[in-house]
Coordinates of C-alpha atoms and ligand atoms in Angstrom, one line a residue:
X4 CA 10.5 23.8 -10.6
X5 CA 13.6 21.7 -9.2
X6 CA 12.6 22.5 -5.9
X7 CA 9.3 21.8 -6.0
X8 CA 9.6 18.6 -7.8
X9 CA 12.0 17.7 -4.7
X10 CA 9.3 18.8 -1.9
X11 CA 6.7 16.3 -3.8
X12 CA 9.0 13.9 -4.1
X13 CA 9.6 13.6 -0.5
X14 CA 6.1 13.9 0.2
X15 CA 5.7 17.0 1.8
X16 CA 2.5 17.4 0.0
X17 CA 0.6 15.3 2.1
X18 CA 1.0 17.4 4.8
X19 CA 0.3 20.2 2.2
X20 CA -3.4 19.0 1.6
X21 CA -4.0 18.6 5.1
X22 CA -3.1 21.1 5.8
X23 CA -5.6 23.3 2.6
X24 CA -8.2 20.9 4.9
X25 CA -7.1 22.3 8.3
X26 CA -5.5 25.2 8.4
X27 CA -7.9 27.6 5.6
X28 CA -11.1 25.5 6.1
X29 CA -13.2 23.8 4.2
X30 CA -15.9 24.9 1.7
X31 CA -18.2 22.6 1.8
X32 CA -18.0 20.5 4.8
X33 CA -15.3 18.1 4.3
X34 CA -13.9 19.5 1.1
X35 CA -12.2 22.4 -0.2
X36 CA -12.8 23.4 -3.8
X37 CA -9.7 23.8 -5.4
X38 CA -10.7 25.2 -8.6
X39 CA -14.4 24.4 -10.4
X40 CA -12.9 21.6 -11.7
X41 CA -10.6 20.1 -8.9
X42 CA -11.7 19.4 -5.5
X43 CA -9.9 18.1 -2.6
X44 CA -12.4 16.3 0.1
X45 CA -12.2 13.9 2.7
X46 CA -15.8 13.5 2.8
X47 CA -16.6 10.0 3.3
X48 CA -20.2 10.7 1.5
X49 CA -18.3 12.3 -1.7
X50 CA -15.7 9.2 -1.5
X51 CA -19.1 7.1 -1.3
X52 CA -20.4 8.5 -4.4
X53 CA -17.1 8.3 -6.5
X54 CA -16.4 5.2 -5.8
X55 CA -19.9 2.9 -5.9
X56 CA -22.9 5.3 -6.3
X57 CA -22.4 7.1 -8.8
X58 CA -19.0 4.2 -10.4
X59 CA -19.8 4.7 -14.0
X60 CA -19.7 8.2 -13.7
X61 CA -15.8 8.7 -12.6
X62 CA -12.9 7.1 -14.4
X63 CA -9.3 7.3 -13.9
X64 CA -8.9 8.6 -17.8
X65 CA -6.2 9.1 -20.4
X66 CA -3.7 10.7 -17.8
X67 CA -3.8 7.0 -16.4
X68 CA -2.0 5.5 -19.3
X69 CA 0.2 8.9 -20.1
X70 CA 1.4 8.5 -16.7
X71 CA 1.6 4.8 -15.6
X72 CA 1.9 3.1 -19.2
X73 CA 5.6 2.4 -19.6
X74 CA 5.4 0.5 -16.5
X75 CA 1.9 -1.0 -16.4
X76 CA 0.2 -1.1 -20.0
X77 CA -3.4 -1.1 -20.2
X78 CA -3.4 -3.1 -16.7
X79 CA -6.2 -3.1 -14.2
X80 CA -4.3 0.3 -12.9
X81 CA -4.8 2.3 -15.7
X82 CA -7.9 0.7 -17.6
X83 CA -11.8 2.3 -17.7
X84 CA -14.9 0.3 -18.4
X85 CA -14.7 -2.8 -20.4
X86 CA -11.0 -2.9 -20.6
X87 CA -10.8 -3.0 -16.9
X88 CA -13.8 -5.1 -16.0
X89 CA -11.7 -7.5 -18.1
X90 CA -8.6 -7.1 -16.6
X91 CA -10.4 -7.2 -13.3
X92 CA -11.7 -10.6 -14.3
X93 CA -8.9 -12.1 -15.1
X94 CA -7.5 -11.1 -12.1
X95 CA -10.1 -12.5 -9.9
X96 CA -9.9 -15.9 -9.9
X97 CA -6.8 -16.4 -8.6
X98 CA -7.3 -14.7 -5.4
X99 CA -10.3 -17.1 -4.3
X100 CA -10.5 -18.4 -1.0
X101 CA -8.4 -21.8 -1.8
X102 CA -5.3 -19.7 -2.9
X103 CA -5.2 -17.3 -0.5
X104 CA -5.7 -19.5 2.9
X105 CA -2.6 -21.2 1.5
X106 CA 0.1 -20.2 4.0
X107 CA 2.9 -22.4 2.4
X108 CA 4.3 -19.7 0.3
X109 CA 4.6 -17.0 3.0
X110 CA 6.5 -19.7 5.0
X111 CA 9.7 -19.6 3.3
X112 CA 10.1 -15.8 3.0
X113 CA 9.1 -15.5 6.6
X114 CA 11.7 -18.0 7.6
X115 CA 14.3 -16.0 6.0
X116 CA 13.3 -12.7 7.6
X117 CA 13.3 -14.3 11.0
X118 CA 16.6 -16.2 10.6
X119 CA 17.8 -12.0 9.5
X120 CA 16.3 -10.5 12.6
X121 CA 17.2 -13.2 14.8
X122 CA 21.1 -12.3 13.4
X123 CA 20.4 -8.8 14.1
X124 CA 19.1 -9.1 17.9
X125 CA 21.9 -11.1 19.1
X126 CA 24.1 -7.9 18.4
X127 CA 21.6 -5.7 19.6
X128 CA 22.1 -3.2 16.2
X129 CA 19.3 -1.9 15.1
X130 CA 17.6 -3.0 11.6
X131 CA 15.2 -1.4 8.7
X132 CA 12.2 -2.9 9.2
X133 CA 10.6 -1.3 6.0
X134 CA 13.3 -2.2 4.1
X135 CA 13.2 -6.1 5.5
X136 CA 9.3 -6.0 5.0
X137 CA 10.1 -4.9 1.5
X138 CA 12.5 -7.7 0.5
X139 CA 9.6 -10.3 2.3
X140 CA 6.8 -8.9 0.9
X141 CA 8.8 -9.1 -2.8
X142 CA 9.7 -12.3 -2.3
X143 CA 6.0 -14.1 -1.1
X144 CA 4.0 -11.5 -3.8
X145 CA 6.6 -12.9 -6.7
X146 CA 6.6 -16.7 -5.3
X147 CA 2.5 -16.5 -5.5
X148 CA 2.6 -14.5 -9.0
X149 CA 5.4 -16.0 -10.6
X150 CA 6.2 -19.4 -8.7
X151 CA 10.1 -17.6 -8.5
X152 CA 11.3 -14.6 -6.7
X153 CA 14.5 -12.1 -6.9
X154 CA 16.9 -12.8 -4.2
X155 CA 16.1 -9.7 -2.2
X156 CA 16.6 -11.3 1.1
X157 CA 19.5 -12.4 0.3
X158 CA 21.4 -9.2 -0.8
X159 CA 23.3 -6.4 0.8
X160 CA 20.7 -4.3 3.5
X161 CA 21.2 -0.6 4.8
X162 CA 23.8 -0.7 7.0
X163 CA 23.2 1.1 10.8
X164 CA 24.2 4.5 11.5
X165 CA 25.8 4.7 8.0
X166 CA 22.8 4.3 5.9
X167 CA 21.9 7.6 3.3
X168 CA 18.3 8.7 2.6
X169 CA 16.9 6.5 -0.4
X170 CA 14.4 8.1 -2.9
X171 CA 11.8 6.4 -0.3
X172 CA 13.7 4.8 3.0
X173 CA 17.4 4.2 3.3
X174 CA 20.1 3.4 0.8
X175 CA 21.9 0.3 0.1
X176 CA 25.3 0.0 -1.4
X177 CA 25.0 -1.3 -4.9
X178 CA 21.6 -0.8 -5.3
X179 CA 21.5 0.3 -8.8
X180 CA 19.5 -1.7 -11.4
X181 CA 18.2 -4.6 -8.7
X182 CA 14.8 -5.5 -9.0
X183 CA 13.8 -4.1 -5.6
X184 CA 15.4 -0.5 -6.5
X185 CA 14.1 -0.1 -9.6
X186 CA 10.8 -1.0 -9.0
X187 CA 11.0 1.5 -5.9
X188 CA 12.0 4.5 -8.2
X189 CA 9.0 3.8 -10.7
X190 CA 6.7 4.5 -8.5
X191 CA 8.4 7.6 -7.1
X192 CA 8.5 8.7 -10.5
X193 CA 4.8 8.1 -11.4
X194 CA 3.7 9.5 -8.0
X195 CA 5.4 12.1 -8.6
X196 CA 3.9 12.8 -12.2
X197 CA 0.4 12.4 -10.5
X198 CA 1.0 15.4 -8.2
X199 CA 3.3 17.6 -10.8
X200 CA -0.2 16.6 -13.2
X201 CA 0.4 18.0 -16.9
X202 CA 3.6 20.0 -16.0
X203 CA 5.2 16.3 -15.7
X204 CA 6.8 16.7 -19.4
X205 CA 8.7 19.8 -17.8
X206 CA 10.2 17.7 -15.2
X207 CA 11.1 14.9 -17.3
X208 CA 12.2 17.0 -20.7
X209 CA 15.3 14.9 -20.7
X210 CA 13.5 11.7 -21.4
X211 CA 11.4 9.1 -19.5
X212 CA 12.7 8.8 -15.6
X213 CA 11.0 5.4 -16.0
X214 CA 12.0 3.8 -18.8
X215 CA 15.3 2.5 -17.4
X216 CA 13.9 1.1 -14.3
X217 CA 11.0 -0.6 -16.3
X218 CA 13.9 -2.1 -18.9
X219 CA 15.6 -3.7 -15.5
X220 CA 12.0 -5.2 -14.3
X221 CA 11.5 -6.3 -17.8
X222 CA 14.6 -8.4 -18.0
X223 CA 13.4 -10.0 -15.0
X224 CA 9.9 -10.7 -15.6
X225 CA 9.9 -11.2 -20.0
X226 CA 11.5 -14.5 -19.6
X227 CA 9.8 -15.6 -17.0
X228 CA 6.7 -15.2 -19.0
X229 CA 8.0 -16.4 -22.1
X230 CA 8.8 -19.7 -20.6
X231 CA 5.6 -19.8 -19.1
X232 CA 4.4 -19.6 -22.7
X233 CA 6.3 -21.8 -24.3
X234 CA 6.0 -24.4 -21.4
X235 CA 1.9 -24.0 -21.8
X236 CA 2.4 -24.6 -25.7
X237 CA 3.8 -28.1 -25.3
X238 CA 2.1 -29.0 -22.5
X239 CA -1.3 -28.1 -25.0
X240 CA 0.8 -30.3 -27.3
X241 CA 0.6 -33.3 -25.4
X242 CA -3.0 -32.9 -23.9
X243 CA -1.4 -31.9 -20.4
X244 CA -3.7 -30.1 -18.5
X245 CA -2.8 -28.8 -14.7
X246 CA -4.8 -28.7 -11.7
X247 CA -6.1 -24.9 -10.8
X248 CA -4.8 -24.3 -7.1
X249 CA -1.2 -26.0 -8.6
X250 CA -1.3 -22.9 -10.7
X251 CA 0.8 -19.8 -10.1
X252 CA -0.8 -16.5 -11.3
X253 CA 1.5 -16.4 -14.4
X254 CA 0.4 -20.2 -15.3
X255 CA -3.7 -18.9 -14.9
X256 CA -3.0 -15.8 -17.6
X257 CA -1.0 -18.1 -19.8
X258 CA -4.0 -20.1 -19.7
X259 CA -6.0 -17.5 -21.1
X260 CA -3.8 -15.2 -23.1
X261 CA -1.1 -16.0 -25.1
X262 CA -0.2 -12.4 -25.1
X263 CA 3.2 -11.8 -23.6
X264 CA 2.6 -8.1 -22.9
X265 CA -1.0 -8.6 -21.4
X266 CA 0.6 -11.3 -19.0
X267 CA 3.3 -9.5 -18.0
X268 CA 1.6 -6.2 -17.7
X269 CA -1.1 -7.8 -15.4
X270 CA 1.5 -9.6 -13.3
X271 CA 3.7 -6.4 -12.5
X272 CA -0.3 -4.7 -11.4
X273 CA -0.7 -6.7 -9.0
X274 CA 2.7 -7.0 -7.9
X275 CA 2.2 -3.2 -7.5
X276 CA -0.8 -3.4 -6.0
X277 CA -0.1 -6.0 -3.5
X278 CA 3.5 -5.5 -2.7
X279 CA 4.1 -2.0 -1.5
X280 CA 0.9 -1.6 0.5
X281 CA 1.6 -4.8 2.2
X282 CA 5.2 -3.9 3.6
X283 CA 3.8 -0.6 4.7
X284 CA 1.3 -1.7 6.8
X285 CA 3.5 -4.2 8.4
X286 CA 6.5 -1.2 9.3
X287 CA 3.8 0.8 10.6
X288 CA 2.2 -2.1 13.1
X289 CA 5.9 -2.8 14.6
X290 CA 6.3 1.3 14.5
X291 CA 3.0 1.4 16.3
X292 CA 3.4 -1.7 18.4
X293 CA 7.0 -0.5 19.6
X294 CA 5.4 2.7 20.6
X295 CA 2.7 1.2 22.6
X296 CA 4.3 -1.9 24.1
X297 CA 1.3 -2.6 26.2
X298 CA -0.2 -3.9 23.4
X299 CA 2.7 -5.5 22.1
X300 CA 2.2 -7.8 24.8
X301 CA -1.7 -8.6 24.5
X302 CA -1.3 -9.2 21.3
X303 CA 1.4 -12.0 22.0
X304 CA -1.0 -13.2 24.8
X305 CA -3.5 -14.0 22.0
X306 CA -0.6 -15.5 19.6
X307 CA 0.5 -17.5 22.4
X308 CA -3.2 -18.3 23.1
X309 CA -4.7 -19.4 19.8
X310 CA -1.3 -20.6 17.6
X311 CA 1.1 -21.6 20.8
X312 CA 4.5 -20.8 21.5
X313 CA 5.8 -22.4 17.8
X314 CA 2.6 -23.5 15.9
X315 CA 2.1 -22.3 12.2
X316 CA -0.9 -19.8 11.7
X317 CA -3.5 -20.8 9.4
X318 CA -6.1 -19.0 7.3
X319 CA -8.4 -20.7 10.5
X320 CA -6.8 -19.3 13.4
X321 CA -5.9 -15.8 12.3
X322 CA -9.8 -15.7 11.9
X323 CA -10.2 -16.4 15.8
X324 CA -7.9 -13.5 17.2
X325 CA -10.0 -10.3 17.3
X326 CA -7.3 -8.5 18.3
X327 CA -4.5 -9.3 15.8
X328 CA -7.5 -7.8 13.6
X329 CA -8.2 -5.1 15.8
X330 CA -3.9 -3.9 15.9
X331 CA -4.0 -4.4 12.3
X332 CA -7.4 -2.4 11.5
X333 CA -6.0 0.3 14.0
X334 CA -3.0 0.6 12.2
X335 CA -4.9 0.9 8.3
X336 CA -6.9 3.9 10.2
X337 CA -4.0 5.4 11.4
X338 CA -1.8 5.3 8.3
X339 CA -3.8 3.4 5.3
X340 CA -1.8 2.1 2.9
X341 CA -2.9 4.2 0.1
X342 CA -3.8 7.5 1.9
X343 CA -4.7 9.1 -1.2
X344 CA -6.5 8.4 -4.7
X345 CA -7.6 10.3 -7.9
X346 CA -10.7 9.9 -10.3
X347 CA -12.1 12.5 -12.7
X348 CA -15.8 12.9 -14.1
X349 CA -16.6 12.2 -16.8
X350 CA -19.6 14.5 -16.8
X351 CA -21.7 16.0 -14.4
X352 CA -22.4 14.9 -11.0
X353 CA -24.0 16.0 -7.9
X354 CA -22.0 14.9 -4.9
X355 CA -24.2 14.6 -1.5
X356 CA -23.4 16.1 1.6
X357 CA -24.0 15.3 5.0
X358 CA -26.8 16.9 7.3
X359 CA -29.0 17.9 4.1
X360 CA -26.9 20.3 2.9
X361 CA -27.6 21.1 -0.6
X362 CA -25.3 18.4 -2.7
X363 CA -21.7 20.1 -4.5
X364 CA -22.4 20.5 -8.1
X365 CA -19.1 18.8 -10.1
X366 CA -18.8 19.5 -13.9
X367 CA -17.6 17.0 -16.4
X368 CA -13.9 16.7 -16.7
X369 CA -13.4 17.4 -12.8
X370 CA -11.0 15.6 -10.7
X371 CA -11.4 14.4 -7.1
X372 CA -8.9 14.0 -5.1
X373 CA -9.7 12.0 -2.0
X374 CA -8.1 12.0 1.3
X375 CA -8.3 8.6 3.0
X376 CA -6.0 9.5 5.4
X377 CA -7.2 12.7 6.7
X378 CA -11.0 10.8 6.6
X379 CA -9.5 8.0 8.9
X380 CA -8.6 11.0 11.3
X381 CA -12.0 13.0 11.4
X382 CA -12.5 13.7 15.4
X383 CA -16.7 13.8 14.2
X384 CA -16.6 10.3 13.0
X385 CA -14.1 8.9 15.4
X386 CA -13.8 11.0 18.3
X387 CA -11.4 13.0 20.1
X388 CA -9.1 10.5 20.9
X389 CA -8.8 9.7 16.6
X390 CA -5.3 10.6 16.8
X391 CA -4.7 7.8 19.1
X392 CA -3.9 4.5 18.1
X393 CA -6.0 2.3 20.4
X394 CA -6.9 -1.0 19.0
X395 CA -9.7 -1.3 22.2
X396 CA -12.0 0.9 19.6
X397 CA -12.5 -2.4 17.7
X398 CA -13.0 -4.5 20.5
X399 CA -16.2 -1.8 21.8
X400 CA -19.5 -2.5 21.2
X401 CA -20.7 0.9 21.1
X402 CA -18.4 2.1 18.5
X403 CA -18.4 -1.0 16.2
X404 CA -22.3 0.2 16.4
X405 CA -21.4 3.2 14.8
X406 CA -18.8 2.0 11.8
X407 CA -21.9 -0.5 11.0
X408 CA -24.1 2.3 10.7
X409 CA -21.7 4.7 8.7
X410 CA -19.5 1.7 6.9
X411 CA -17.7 4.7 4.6
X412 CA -15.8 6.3 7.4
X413 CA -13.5 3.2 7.2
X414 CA -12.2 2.4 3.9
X415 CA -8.3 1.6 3.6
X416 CA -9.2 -0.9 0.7
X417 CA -11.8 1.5 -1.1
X418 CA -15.5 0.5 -1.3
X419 CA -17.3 -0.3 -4.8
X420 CA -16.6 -2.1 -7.6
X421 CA -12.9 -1.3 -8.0
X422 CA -12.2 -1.8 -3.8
X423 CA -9.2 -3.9 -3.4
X424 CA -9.6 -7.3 -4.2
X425 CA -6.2 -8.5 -2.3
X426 CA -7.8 -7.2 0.9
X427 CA -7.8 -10.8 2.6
X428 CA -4.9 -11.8 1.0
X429 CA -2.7 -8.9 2.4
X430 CA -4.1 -9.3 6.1
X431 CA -3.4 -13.2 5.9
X432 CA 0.4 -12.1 5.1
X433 CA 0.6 -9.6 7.9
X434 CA -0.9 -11.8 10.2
X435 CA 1.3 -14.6 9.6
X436 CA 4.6 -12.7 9.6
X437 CA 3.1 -11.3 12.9
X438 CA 2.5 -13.9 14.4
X439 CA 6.0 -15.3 13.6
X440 CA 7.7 -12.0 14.5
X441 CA 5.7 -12.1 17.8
X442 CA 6.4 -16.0 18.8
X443 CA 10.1 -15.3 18.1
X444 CA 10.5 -11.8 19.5
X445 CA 8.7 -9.9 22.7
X446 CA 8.2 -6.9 21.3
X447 CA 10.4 -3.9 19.4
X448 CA 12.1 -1.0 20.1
X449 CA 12.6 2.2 18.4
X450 CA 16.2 3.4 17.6
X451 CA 15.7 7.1 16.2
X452 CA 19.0 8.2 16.1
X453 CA 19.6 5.5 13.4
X454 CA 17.5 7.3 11.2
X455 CA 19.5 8.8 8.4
X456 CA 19.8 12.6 8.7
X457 CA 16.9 14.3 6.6
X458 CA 14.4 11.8 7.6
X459 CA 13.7 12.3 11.2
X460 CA 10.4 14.1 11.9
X461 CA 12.0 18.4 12.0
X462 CA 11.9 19.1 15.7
X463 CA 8.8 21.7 15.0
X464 CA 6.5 18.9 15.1
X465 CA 6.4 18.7 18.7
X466 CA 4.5 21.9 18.4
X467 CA 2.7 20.9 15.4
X468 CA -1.2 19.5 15.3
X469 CA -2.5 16.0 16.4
X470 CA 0.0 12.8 15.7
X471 CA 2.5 14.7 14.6
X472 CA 3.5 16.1 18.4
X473 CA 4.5 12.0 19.3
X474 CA 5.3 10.4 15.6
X475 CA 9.1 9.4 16.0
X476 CA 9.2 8.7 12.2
X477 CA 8.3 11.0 8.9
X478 CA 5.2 9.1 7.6
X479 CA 5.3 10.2 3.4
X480 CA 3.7 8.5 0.9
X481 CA 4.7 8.5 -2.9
X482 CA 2.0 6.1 -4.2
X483 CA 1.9 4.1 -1.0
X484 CA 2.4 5.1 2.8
X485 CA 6.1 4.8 3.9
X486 CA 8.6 5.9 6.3
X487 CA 10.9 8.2 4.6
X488 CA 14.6 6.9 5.5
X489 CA 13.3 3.4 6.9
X490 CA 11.9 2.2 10.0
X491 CA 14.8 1.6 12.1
X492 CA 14.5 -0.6 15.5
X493 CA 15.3 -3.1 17.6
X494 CA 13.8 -6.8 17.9
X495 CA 13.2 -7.7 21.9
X496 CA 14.5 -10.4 22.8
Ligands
HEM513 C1 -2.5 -3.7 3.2 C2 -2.4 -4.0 1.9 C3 -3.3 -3.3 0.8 C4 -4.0 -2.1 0.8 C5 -4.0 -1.1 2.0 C6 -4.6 -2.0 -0.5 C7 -5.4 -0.9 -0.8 C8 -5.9 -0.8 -2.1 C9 -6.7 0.3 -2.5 C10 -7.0 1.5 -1.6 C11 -7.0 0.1 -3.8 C12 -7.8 1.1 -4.7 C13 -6.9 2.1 -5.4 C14 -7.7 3.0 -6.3 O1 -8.5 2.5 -7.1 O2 -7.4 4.2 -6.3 C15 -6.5 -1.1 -4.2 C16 -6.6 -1.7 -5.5 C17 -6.1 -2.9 -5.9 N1 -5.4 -3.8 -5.0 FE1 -5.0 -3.5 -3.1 N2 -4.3 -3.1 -1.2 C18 -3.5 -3.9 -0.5 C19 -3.0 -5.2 -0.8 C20 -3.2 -5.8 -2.0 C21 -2.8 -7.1 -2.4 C22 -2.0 -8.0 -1.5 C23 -3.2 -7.3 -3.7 C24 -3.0 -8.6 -4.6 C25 -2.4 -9.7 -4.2 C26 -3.9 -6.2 -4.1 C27 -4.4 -6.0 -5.4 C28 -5.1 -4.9 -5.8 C29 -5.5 -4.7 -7.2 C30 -5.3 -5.6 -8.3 C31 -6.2 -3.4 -7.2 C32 -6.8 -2.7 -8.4 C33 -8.3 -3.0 -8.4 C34 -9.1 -2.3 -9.5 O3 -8.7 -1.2 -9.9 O4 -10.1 -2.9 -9.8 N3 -3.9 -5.3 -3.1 N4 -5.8 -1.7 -3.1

């Protein structure tokens, strides 16, 4: 049980449901059929239905709450039906086009991770760049929630060449009961509870592996909030009443709950949401663009081009360079952020497959396990070259054609009524720190031997199947995409 626990906790089972996909086949087309009730698929018509034809028909259930609740109440994450469409609305509003075309608060963050980097390159060591992107991505997603942020720029990194494997990416000395850590070993846990499903309780018989981590995130985040309350109290008091875009996300929910645990329960949802899956796509564009320095360079040409040699990006200009978009959609095919996702019926469905093949009958009570990653990789929809990362395929007429005629086969942000709504938020923020990274630095270079032992990709993968022969890094995912022991290079001068 140990053992296994350990494997899916450093995400071998990615791999594992590939390789159900590739290696036995599939029973019905894209999808392999577990059990009569479980189903693994990386059909992008099955996805389709799940997620907006057939919405009201899947949930994510009770197992959501047994296995996310310590951390995230009856958030947006775990709720169904009218609790989430609530929580979805309340949400909302504060991710409206005003708020997130405002660059200020990335600016700071990204000023500190430069100032960091630049440090780094003039002693040519190599850094974590996941575990940089983490502290950044912390620090802008808590400055926009809360209006503060835990110093995580500011404390001790994973040092070079000494650095241990982390539960996710590398170590750092006295990294017990920070913010960043514990919020990194929640979702291990609850990743890991997903895939262990009701067998979790075995794995955990001691007592809740969460329940210290959330008490550390709590002492951060429960006085925050309380002062938010209290401060909305007077200023209700004195007939004080503050502008919208002034407000931080904490100051909108104060304005409609007065519910400590509902606002702090929805602030650490999105937090989640947002944070994570924001970091990883940014390690895996400098992964990717260090690998493929040609287009390293035309993606500075069009920096250079449209923002100049030191200009701030705006919300404005990001929109007019097709290929920062193009390096950035290239890189949420190759590795999206959440490769994998879970809903269960709630009763019968019929889920349609391609080429008028007769539909997959699903009873109530199933679960569906969808494989975003392994859809984002399907040599039918994409071609033989889908393994390659080649940012030209969104730049070609001829194959934006076909995504506008088959819009499901691309889908890192989920389609439907519960599709991401911090899509345009998180691009904005990895298009600025890109375009700051990329006006300070000329490209990257990969240093694998700094990867801790245990995390570099086993030598059998040069024989192994598609990316896996090149990848220089052990892609994993435990909620979220990562690279397991960090993302170790080199900033170019
Ligand atoms: C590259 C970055 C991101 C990626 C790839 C991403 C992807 C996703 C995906 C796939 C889902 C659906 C998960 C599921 O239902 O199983 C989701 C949901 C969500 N995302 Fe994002 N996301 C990103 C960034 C953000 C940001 C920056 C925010 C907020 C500022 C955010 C807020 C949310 C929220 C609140 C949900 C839950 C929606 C619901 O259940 O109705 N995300 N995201």
């Amino acid at each position: 049980m140990m053992r296994f626990a350990k494997d899916l906790r450093e995400g071998y089972i990615l791999q594992a449901m590939g390789e159900v996909l590739d290696e036995y086949g599939v029973d019905t087309l894209n999808t392999r059929i577990l059990w009569k009730d479980n189903i693994i698929t990386r059909d992008d018509l099955h996805m389709r239905t799940v997620h907006q034809t057939q919405f009201e028909s899947f949930e994510r259930g009770a197992e959501a709450a047994e296995k996310m609740g310590t951390f995230l109440g009856r958030g947006i994450f775990v709720a169904d039906r009218t609790e989430w469409k609530r929580e979805r609305a309340l949400i909302r509003p504060f991710l409206n086009k005003e708020r997130i075309s405002d660059f200020d608060i990335f600016q700071e963050h990204a000023d500190r991770t430069l100032s960091i980097l630049s440090a780094t390159a003039s002693t040519h060591e190599p850094i974590d760049f996941q575990d940089l992107f983490a502290r950044f991505t912390l620090g802008a997603a808590s400055s926009f929630l809360l209006g503060t942020s835990p110093d995580a720029l500011g404390a001790p990194r994973p040092v070079p060449y000494k650095a241990k494997m982390g539960s996710k990416g590398a170590a750092t000395e006295g990294q017990l009961g920070t913010f960043l850590y514990s919020f990194e070993e929640i979702q291990v846990t609850i990743s890991l509870r997903w895939r262990l499903n009701t067998f979790f309780p075995l794995y955990e018989f001691k007592g809740d592996h969460t329940l210290p981590h959330v008490d550390v995130i709590t002492k951060f985040v429960k006085p925050t909030v309380e002062e938010a309350l209290e401060r909305k109290k007077q200023e209700r008091e004195q007939g004080v009443e503050r502008h919208r875009a002034e407000r931080t996300m904490l100051e909108n929910l104060v304005e409609i709950t007065q519910d400590e645990e509902r606002v702090r329960f929805g602030l650490l949802n999105v937090l989640m949401a947002g944070r994570d899956t924001t970091a990883g796509l940014l390690t895996f564009v400098v992964y990717l663009l260090a690998m493929y320095p040609a287009v390293a360079k035309r993606l500075r040409e069009e920096i250079f081009d449209i923002c100049g040699a030191n200009g701030h990006p705006t919300h404005d200009l990001i929109r007019k360079m097709p290929y920062m978009n193009a390096a950035l959609n290239e890189t949420l095919r190759l590795f999206p952020g959440a490769p994998m996702g879970i809903r269960n019926s709630i009763h019968e469905v019929l889920l349609p497959t391609a080429d008028g093949t007769p539909p997959l009958y699903l009873p109530g009570k199933a679960r569906v396990t969808w494989l975003t990653l392994h859809l984002h990789r399907r040599k039918d929809l994409w071609g033989e070259d889908a393994d390659e990362f080649d940012p030209e395929r969104w730049m070609d007429p001829a194959r934006l054609a076909r995504m506008d005629e088959r819009p499901s086969m691309f889908v890192p942000f989920l389609s439907g009524p519960r599709a991401c709504p911090g899509q345009v938020f998180a691009l904005n923020e990895a298009s600025f720190m890109l375009v700051r990274l990329l006006q300070r630095f000329s490209g990257f270079e990969l240093v694998p031997e700094a990867i801790p032992e245990g995390a570099r990709p086993p030598p059998q993968w040069k024989e192994g199947k598609g990316r896996q022969r090149i990848e220089q890094v052990w892609p994993s995912t435990a909620f979220t995409a990562f690279v397991k022991g960090g993302m170790w290079a080199r900033p170019l001068p």
